[in-house]
Coordinates of C-alpha atoms in Angstrom, one line a residue:
M1 CA 83.5 -151.7 23.8
S2 CA 80.0 -150.4 23.0
D3 CA 79.3 -148.9 19.6
Y4 CA 77.3 -146.2 21.4
D5 CA 78.0 -143.5 24.0
Y6 CA 75.3 -144.9 26.3
D7 CA 73.3 -148.1 26.6
L8 CA 70.2 -146.0 27.5
F9 CA 69.5 -142.3 27.0
V10 CA 66.3 -141.1 28.8
I11 CA 64.6 -137.9 27.7
G12 CA 62.7 -136.6 30.7
A13 CA 63.4 -137.0 34.4
G14 CA 59.9 -137.4 35.8
S15 CA 58.6 -140.3 37.7
G16 CA 58.7 -142.8 34.8
G17 CA 62.1 -141.6 33.5
V18 CA 63.8 -141.6 36.9
R19 CA 62.5 -145.1 37.7
A20 CA 63.6 -146.5 34.4
S21 CA 67.0 -144.8 34.6
R22 CA 68.0 -146.0 38.1
V23 CA 66.7 -149.6 37.5
A24 CA 68.5 -149.8 34.1
A25 CA 71.7 -148.6 35.8
S26 CA 71.3 -151.1 38.6
Y27 CA 71.4 -153.8 35.9
G28 CA 74.8 -152.5 34.8
A29 CA 73.7 -150.2 31.9
K30 CA 75.4 -146.9 31.2
V31 CA 72.6 -144.4 31.5
A32 CA 72.1 -140.7 31.0
V33 CA 69.0 -138.7 31.5
A34 CA 68.3 -135.3 30.0
E35 CA 65.8 -132.9 31.7
E36 CA 65.2 -129.3 30.5
H37 CA 63.3 -128.2 33.6
R38 CA 63.9 -129.9 37.0
I39 CA 64.5 -133.4 38.2
G40 CA 61.3 -134.9 39.5
G41 CA 58.9 -134.1 36.7
T42 CA 55.3 -133.0 36.8
C43 CA 54.2 -134.8 39.9
V44 CA 56.9 -133.6 42.1
I45 CA 57.6 -130.2 40.7
R46 CA 54.2 -128.8 39.4
G47 CA 51.6 -131.5 40.1
C48 CA 50.2 -133.9 42.6
V49 CA 52.7 -133.4 45.4
P50 CA 52.6 -129.6 45.8
K51 CA 48.9 -129.6 44.9
K52 CA 48.2 -132.1 47.7
L53 CA 50.1 -129.8 50.1
L54 CA 47.7 -127.0 49.1
V55 CA 44.8 -129.3 49.7
Y56 CA 46.0 -130.1 53.2
A57 CA 46.5 -126.4 53.9
S58 CA 43.1 -125.4 52.6
M59 CA 41.3 -128.1 54.6
F60 CA 42.4 -126.3 57.8
A61 CA 39.8 -123.7 57.0
E62 CA 37.0 -126.3 57.5
E63 CA 38.7 -128.0 60.4
L64 CA 39.2 -124.7 62.2
D65 CA 35.6 -123.7 61.5
H66 CA 34.5 -127.0 63.2
A67 CA 36.9 -126.5 66.2
G68 CA 34.6 -124.2 68.1
S69 CA 31.9 -126.8 68.4
M70 CA 34.6 -129.2 69.6
G71 CA 35.5 -126.9 72.5
W72 CA 38.4 -125.1 71.1
D73 CA 38.6 -121.3 71.4
L74 CA 41.2 -120.3 68.8
G75 CA 40.8 -116.6 68.9
E76 CA 41.3 -114.4 65.8
L77 CA 42.6 -116.3 62.8
S78 CA 44.3 -115.2 59.6
F79 CA 45.8 -116.9 56.5
N80 CA 49.0 -116.0 54.8
W81 CA 49.2 -117.2 51.2
E82 CA 52.8 -116.2 50.7
K83 CA 54.0 -118.3 53.7
L84 CA 52.1 -121.3 52.4
R85 CA 53.4 -120.9 48.8
D86 CA 57.0 -120.5 50.0
H87 CA 56.8 -123.6 52.3
V88 CA 55.3 -125.7 49.4
N89 CA 57.9 -124.6 46.9
G90 CA 60.6 -125.2 49.6
D91 CA 59.4 -128.8 49.8
V92 CA 59.5 -129.1 46.1
D93 CA 63.2 -128.0 46.3
R94 CA 63.8 -130.7 48.9
L95 CA 62.2 -133.4 46.7
N96 CA 64.1 -132.2 43.7
G97 CA 67.3 -132.7 45.6
L98 CA 66.3 -136.2 46.7
Y99 CA 65.5 -137.3 43.2
T100 CA 68.9 -135.9 42.1
Q101 CA 70.6 -137.9 44.9
T102 CA 68.8 -141.0 43.8
L103 CA 70.2 -140.7 40.2
D104 CA 73.6 -139.8 41.6
S105 CA 73.7 -142.9 43.8
H106 CA 72.9 -145.1 40.8
K107 CA 75.6 -143.4 38.7
V108 CA 73.1 -142.0 36.2
E109 CA 74.5 -139.1 34.4
Q110 CA 72.2 -136.0 34.5
I111 CA 72.2 -133.6 31.7
L112 CA 70.1 -130.4 32.5
E113 CA 69.4 -129.5 28.9
R114 CA 66.7 -130.0 26.3
A115 CA 67.2 -133.1 24.2
T116 CA 65.7 -133.9 20.8
V117 CA 65.8 -137.1 18.8
T118 CA 67.9 -137.0 15.6
G119 CA 67.7 -140.7 14.6
P120 CA 67.0 -144.2 15.9
H121 CA 70.1 -144.1 18.1
S122 CA 71.0 -140.4 18.3
V123 CA 70.0 -137.4 20.4
K124 CA 71.0 -133.8 20.2
L125 CA 71.3 -131.5 23.2
S126 CA 70.5 -127.8 23.3
S127 CA 74.2 -127.1 23.7
G128 CA 74.8 -128.6 20.3
R129 CA 76.4 -131.8 21.6
E130 CA 75.2 -135.0 19.9
V131 CA 75.3 -138.4 21.6
T132 CA 74.3 -141.9 20.7
A133 CA 72.6 -144.6 22.6
K134 CA 71.6 -148.2 22.0
Y135 CA 68.2 -147.4 23.3
I136 CA 66.3 -144.2 23.8
L137 CA 63.5 -143.8 26.2
V138 CA 61.1 -140.9 25.9
A139 CA 59.5 -139.9 29.2
V140 CA 58.8 -136.2 28.7
G141 CA 55.2 -136.3 30.1
A142 CA 52.4 -134.0 29.1
W143 CA 51.8 -130.2 29.2
P144 CA 48.8 -128.1 30.1
Y145 CA 46.5 -127.4 27.1
M146 CA 45.8 -123.7 26.5
P147 CA 43.0 -122.6 24.2
D148 CA 43.6 -120.4 21.2
I149 CA 41.5 -117.4 22.2
P150 CA 42.1 -113.7 22.4
G151 CA 43.7 -112.8 25.8
V152 CA 44.9 -116.3 26.6
E153 CA 48.2 -114.7 27.6
H154 CA 46.4 -113.3 30.7
C155 CA 45.5 -116.8 31.9
I156 CA 47.6 -119.2 33.9
S157 CA 47.8 -123.0 33.9
S158 CA 48.4 -125.5 36.7
N159 CA 52.1 -124.9 36.1
E160 CA 52.0 -121.3 37.3
V161 CA 49.3 -121.6 40.0
F162 CA 51.9 -122.6 42.6
H163 CA 53.8 -119.3 42.2
L164 CA 51.0 -116.7 42.5
E165 CA 52.3 -113.6 44.1
Q166 CA 49.2 -113.2 46.1
L167 CA 45.9 -115.0 46.8
P168 CA 43.3 -113.7 44.3
K169 CA 40.0 -112.6 45.8
R170 CA 38.2 -114.0 42.7
I171 CA 39.4 -116.8 40.5
M172 CA 37.8 -118.5 37.5
V173 CA 38.7 -122.2 36.8
V174 CA 38.2 -123.4 33.3
G175 CA 37.4 -127.1 33.1
A176 CA 35.9 -129.7 35.3
G177 CA 38.4 -132.6 35.3
Y178 CA 40.3 -133.6 38.4
I179 CA 42.9 -130.7 38.2
A180 CA 40.1 -128.2 37.8
M181 CA 37.9 -129.6 40.6
E182 CA 40.9 -129.9 43.0
F183 CA 42.0 -126.3 42.5
A184 CA 38.4 -125.0 42.7
G185 CA 38.1 -126.7 46.1
I186 CA 41.4 -125.3 47.3
F187 CA 40.7 -121.7 46.4
N188 CA 37.1 -121.9 47.6
A189 CA 38.3 -123.2 51.0
L190 CA 40.9 -120.4 51.2
G191 CA 38.1 -117.8 50.9
C192 CA 38.2 -116.9 47.2
D193 CA 35.1 -116.4 45.1
V194 CA 35.3 -119.3 42.6
D195 CA 33.7 -119.7 39.2
V196 CA 34.0 -122.9 37.3
V197 CA 33.4 -122.8 33.5
N198 CA 32.7 -126.2 31.9
R199 CA 31.9 -126.9 28.3
T200 CA 29.5 -129.7 29.1
Q201 CA 27.0 -130.6 31.8
T202 CA 29.3 -133.2 33.3
I203 CA 32.1 -132.9 35.7
L204 CA 34.8 -135.5 36.1
R205 CA 34.0 -137.7 33.1
G206 CA 34.9 -141.3 33.7
Y207 CA 34.0 -141.4 37.3
D208 CA 30.7 -142.9 38.6
E209 CA 27.9 -140.4 37.9
G210 CA 26.3 -140.9 41.3
I211 CA 29.5 -139.8 43.0
T212 CA 30.2 -136.9 40.7
D213 CA 26.6 -135.7 41.1
R214 CA 27.0 -135.7 44.8
L215 CA 30.3 -133.7 44.5
L216 CA 28.6 -131.1 42.2
R217 CA 25.9 -130.5 44.8
L218 CA 28.3 -130.3 47.7
A219 CA 30.7 -128.0 45.8
S220 CA 27.8 -125.7 44.8
A221 CA 26.6 -125.7 48.5
R222 CA 30.1 -124.6 49.5
G223 CA 29.7 -121.5 47.2
I224 CA 31.5 -122.5 44.0
Q225 CA 29.5 -121.1 41.0
F226 CA 29.3 -123.5 38.1
H227 CA 28.7 -122.3 34.5
M228 CA 27.8 -125.4 32.5
D229 CA 27.7 -125.7 28.7
S230 CA 30.0 -122.7 28.5
R231 CA 33.2 -121.9 26.7
L232 CA 35.7 -119.0 27.0
N233 CA 35.5 -116.6 24.0
S234 CA 38.1 -114.1 25.2
V235 CA 39.9 -112.6 28.2
E236 CA 40.5 -108.8 28.5
K237 CA 42.8 -107.3 31.1
M238 CA 41.5 -103.9 32.4
E239 CA 43.6 -101.0 33.6
D240 CA 43.1 -102.0 37.3
G241 CA 44.3 -105.6 36.6
T242 CA 40.8 -107.1 36.6
L243 CA 40.2 -109.8 34.0
C244 CA 37.0 -109.4 32.0
V245 CA 36.0 -112.8 30.7
D246 CA 33.6 -113.2 27.8
I247 CA 31.8 -116.6 28.0
E248 CA 29.9 -118.0 25.0
G249 CA 26.1 -117.8 25.5
R250 CA 26.2 -115.3 28.3
D251 CA 24.8 -111.8 28.0
Q252 CA 27.2 -110.4 30.7
R253 CA 30.9 -110.9 31.0
I254 CA 32.4 -112.1 34.3
D255 CA 35.0 -110.1 36.1
T256 CA 37.7 -112.0 38.0
D257 CA 41.3 -111.6 39.3
C258 CA 42.7 -114.8 37.9
V259 CA 41.8 -117.3 35.2
L260 CA 43.2 -120.8 35.7
V261 CA 42.8 -123.0 32.6
A262 CA 42.7 -126.7 33.6
T263 CA 41.1 -128.3 30.5
G264 CA 43.5 -131.2 30.2
R265 CA 47.1 -132.0 29.4
V266 CA 48.5 -133.0 26.0
P267 CA 51.6 -135.2 25.3
K268 CA 54.7 -133.0 25.1
T269 CA 56.0 -134.2 21.7
D270 CA 56.1 -131.0 19.7
G271 CA 59.6 -130.3 18.5
L272 CA 61.0 -133.5 19.9
G273 CA 62.3 -134.7 16.5
L274 CA 60.5 -138.1 16.6
E275 CA 59.9 -137.9 12.9
T276 CA 63.6 -138.4 12.3
A277 CA 63.3 -141.9 13.7
A278 CA 59.9 -142.6 12.1
V279 CA 58.2 -142.8 15.5
D280 CA 54.4 -143.0 15.0
L281 CA 52.2 -140.5 16.9
G282 CA 48.4 -140.6 17.6
D283 CA 45.8 -138.0 17.0
K284 CA 46.6 -136.1 20.2
G285 CA 50.4 -136.2 19.6
E286 CA 50.8 -139.2 21.9
I287 CA 53.6 -141.7 21.2
L288 CA 52.1 -145.0 20.1
V289 CA 53.7 -148.0 21.9
D290 CA 53.1 -151.7 22.2
E291 CA 52.6 -153.6 25.5
H292 CA 56.3 -153.5 26.1
N293 CA 56.5 -149.7 25.7
R294 CA 58.2 -150.0 22.3
T295 CA 57.5 -147.5 19.6
S296 CA 57.4 -148.1 15.8
C297 CA 61.2 -147.6 16.0
D298 CA 62.7 -150.7 17.6
S299 CA 65.3 -148.8 19.5
I300 CA 63.0 -146.1 20.9
Y301 CA 60.6 -146.6 23.8
A302 CA 58.2 -144.4 25.7
V303 CA 56.6 -144.4 29.1
G304 CA 54.3 -142.2 31.1
D305 CA 51.9 -139.4 30.2
V306 CA 53.6 -138.9 26.8
T307 CA 51.9 -142.1 25.7
N308 CA 48.5 -140.9 26.9
R309 CA 47.5 -144.3 28.2
V310 CA 46.8 -143.6 31.8
Q311 CA 48.0 -140.2 33.0
L312 CA 48.8 -141.2 36.6
T313 CA 52.2 -141.1 38.4
P314 CA 52.1 -144.7 39.8
V315 CA 51.3 -146.0 36.3
A316 CA 54.4 -144.1 34.8
I317 CA 56.6 -145.6 37.6
R318 CA 55.4 -149.1 36.8
E319 CA 55.9 -148.6 33.1
G320 CA 59.4 -147.4 33.7
Q321 CA 60.1 -150.4 35.9
A322 CA 58.7 -152.8 33.3
F323 CA 60.7 -151.2 30.6
S324 CA 64.1 -151.6 32.4
D325 CA 63.3 -155.1 33.7
T326 CA 62.4 -156.2 30.2
V327 CA 65.2 -154.6 28.2
F328 CA 68.1 -154.7 30.7
G329 CA 67.1 -157.1 33.4
E330 CA 66.0 -160.2 31.5
K331 CA 62.8 -160.1 33.4
P332 CA 60.2 -159.4 30.7
H333 CA 56.8 -158.3 32.0
T334 CA 54.0 -155.8 31.2
V335 CA 51.9 -153.4 33.2
D336 CA 48.4 -154.5 34.1
Y337 CA 46.0 -151.6 33.5
D338 CA 42.9 -153.3 34.9
C339 CA 41.4 -152.0 38.0
I340 CA 43.6 -148.9 38.5
P341 CA 42.3 -146.9 41.5
S342 CA 42.3 -143.2 41.4
A343 CA 41.2 -140.4 43.7
V344 CA 40.2 -136.7 43.2
F345 CA 41.4 -134.5 46.1
S346 CA 38.4 -132.3 45.8
Q347 CA 36.6 -131.1 48.9
P348 CA 35.2 -133.5 50.0
P349 CA 37.5 -136.0 48.2
M350 CA 36.2 -138.8 45.9
G351 CA 37.5 -141.7 44.0
G352 CA 36.9 -145.1 42.6
V353 CA 38.3 -148.4 41.4
G354 CA 36.9 -150.8 38.8
L355 CA 33.8 -150.4 36.7
T356 CA 31.3 -147.6 37.2
E357 CA 27.6 -148.5 37.5
S358 CA 26.9 -147.5 33.9
E359 CA 30.0 -149.4 32.6
A360 CA 29.0 -152.5 34.6
R361 CA 25.5 -152.4 33.2
D362 CA 26.8 -152.1 29.7
K363 CA 29.2 -155.0 30.1
F364 CA 27.4 -157.4 32.3
G365 CA 23.7 -156.4 31.9
S366 CA 22.5 -157.6 35.3
V367 CA 24.3 -156.0 38.3
K368 CA 23.5 -155.3 41.9
V369 CA 24.3 -151.9 43.4
Y370 CA 24.9 -151.5 47.2
T371 CA 25.1 -148.1 48.8
S372 CA 25.7 -146.3 52.1
D373 CA 24.6 -142.7 52.3
F374 CA 25.7 -141.4 55.7
R375 CA 26.8 -138.3 57.6
P376 CA 30.4 -138.7 58.7
M377 CA 30.8 -138.5 62.5
K378 CA 33.3 -135.7 62.2
N379 CA 30.5 -133.5 60.8
I380 CA 28.0 -134.3 63.6
F381 CA 28.9 -131.1 65.6
A382 CA 29.4 -129.0 62.5
E383 CA 26.8 -126.8 60.8
T384 CA 27.5 -128.6 57.5
Q385 CA 25.0 -131.3 56.5
E386 CA 27.4 -132.9 54.0
R387 CA 26.9 -136.6 53.6
G388 CA 29.3 -139.3 52.4
L389 CA 28.3 -141.8 49.7
Y390 CA 29.8 -145.2 49.1
K391 CA 28.8 -147.5 46.2
M392 CA 29.6 -151.1 45.4
I393 CA 28.7 -152.6 42.0
C394 CA 28.5 -156.3 41.8
D395 CA 27.9 -159.0 39.2
A396 CA 24.3 -160.2 39.9
D397 CA 25.2 -163.7 39.0
T398 CA 28.6 -164.3 40.7
D399 CA 28.5 -161.7 43.5
K400 CA 31.9 -160.5 42.4
V401 CA 32.7 -156.9 43.2
L402 CA 33.1 -155.0 39.9
G403 CA 33.7 -151.5 41.3
I404 CA 33.7 -149.4 44.4
H405 CA 33.2 -145.6 44.3
M406 CA 33.2 -143.2 47.2
I407 CA 32.9 -139.6 48.2
G408 CA 33.6 -138.4 51.8
P409 CA 36.4 -137.5 54.2
E410 CA 39.6 -139.5 53.8
T411 CA 38.3 -141.3 50.7
A412 CA 41.7 -142.0 49.1
E413 CA 43.1 -143.5 52.3
I414 CA 40.1 -145.9 52.6
L415 CA 39.9 -146.7 48.8
Q416 CA 43.5 -148.0 48.6
S417 CA 42.7 -151.0 50.7
A418 CA 39.4 -151.5 49.0
A419 CA 41.2 -151.5 45.6
V420 CA 43.2 -154.5 46.7
A421 CA 40.0 -156.4 47.3
V422 CA 38.5 -155.4 43.9
K423 CA 41.7 -156.3 42.1
A424 CA 41.8 -159.7 43.9
G425 CA 38.3 -160.5 42.6
L426 CA 36.6 -160.7 46.0
T427 CA 32.8 -160.9 46.4
K428 CA 30.2 -159.0 48.3
R429 CA 30.0 -162.0 50.7
D430 CA 33.8 -161.5 51.4
F431 CA 33.1 -157.9 52.5
D432 CA 30.0 -158.9 54.5
A433 CA 32.1 -161.6 56.3
T434 CA 34.7 -159.0 57.5
V435 CA 34.1 -157.5 60.9
A436 CA 33.7 -153.7 60.9
I437 CA 36.1 -151.3 62.6
H438 CA 33.8 -149.2 64.7
P439 CA 33.3 -146.3 64.8
S440 CA 34.8 -145.4 61.4
M441 CA 33.8 -144.3 58.0
A442 CA 35.6 -147.3 56.5
E443 CA 33.2 -149.7 58.2
E444 CA 30.5 -148.6 55.8
L445 CA 32.2 -150.8 53.2
V446 CA 31.4 -154.0 55.1
L447 CA 27.9 -152.8 55.9
L448 CA 26.6 -151.8 52.5
K449 CA 22.9 -152.6 51.8

């Protein structure tokens, strides 16, 4: 008989927590998972999945605009936000059900309550019940950061944006990271007047500057208004519902219908009780872990965004897998964080894998950069003059590909295969030796000059 109620108690049923739970259970562990919101976590419920559906829907605006030059007479068109919103949230319900079924099929007990840590082996539920576990895994993710300014209660975060009662005619997006740029593109494509307020001159820090510069120009040409080196001072709601926004350094305030704050996400550790088990936190509230996801308390582990290592769903899933394989499956291994590809579903989309040009020059000194600056065939009959840009950064001495960065239609779909090549350590010669698929955008990767 075990000295504990459970072999593993997981706090948080997002991508990392669900993967860890079901894998641990498959090894014979008695597992429970507590979730205070909905099974599925940020990605499924209020993140990448519903957001990608909005991206797909908004892209129809451009496709339908191009349709006339392709011979289609579509007649009068209209867009219904409420119908899209309800369909997207209906799919979230479907996925929530599938995640629940997955846990049920692996005999993982689901507790739909908030759980807090009360010691190295104990957890207290919001109902007052206290349980014990040999191991505790914290996988509560991160939460949108909201600034401490007057009127912030009139703003929304990326949590609430999926539930807007109606499509705003005007929207202000605060921030210029991937969440901000994706929603700016969505609302711009759906016909909203979009202002982006960014505290620096740089969008999408961490991505290759050549690619982000291209996106900034294209987004501006599509009508998105950027206010750089700017910060929100206050938001005032007028009698007619208009939001009057005071921006630092501007003489005039900006009127809008909605303010979406997308300035990053912070680990959701407040009030979690980690101090009762002497779990060390970092400067941003993140849980500090070793390569095996173990915290400063030997019986408590953490995976996913709450560790603030790489805030990406596939990374959280791999961390959850590695945790359960190591602790319960006698298959110890760690996650390799090198060459993780990522995409921004902006309009047009962009992404990259490996080192950026500036990172490669800092690390290797001598590098070769190959590019293709082209107009996608799908734009040939369109009024838009938008061009795609692919970049390959190589070690000048070995010819090894150090990074690939792209902007253009279907970037993520193309980049995934290219990421395999970069991860495998292939050279520019390997790309050159590969026959192109013609006509395609992907063929530009083997024709770079």
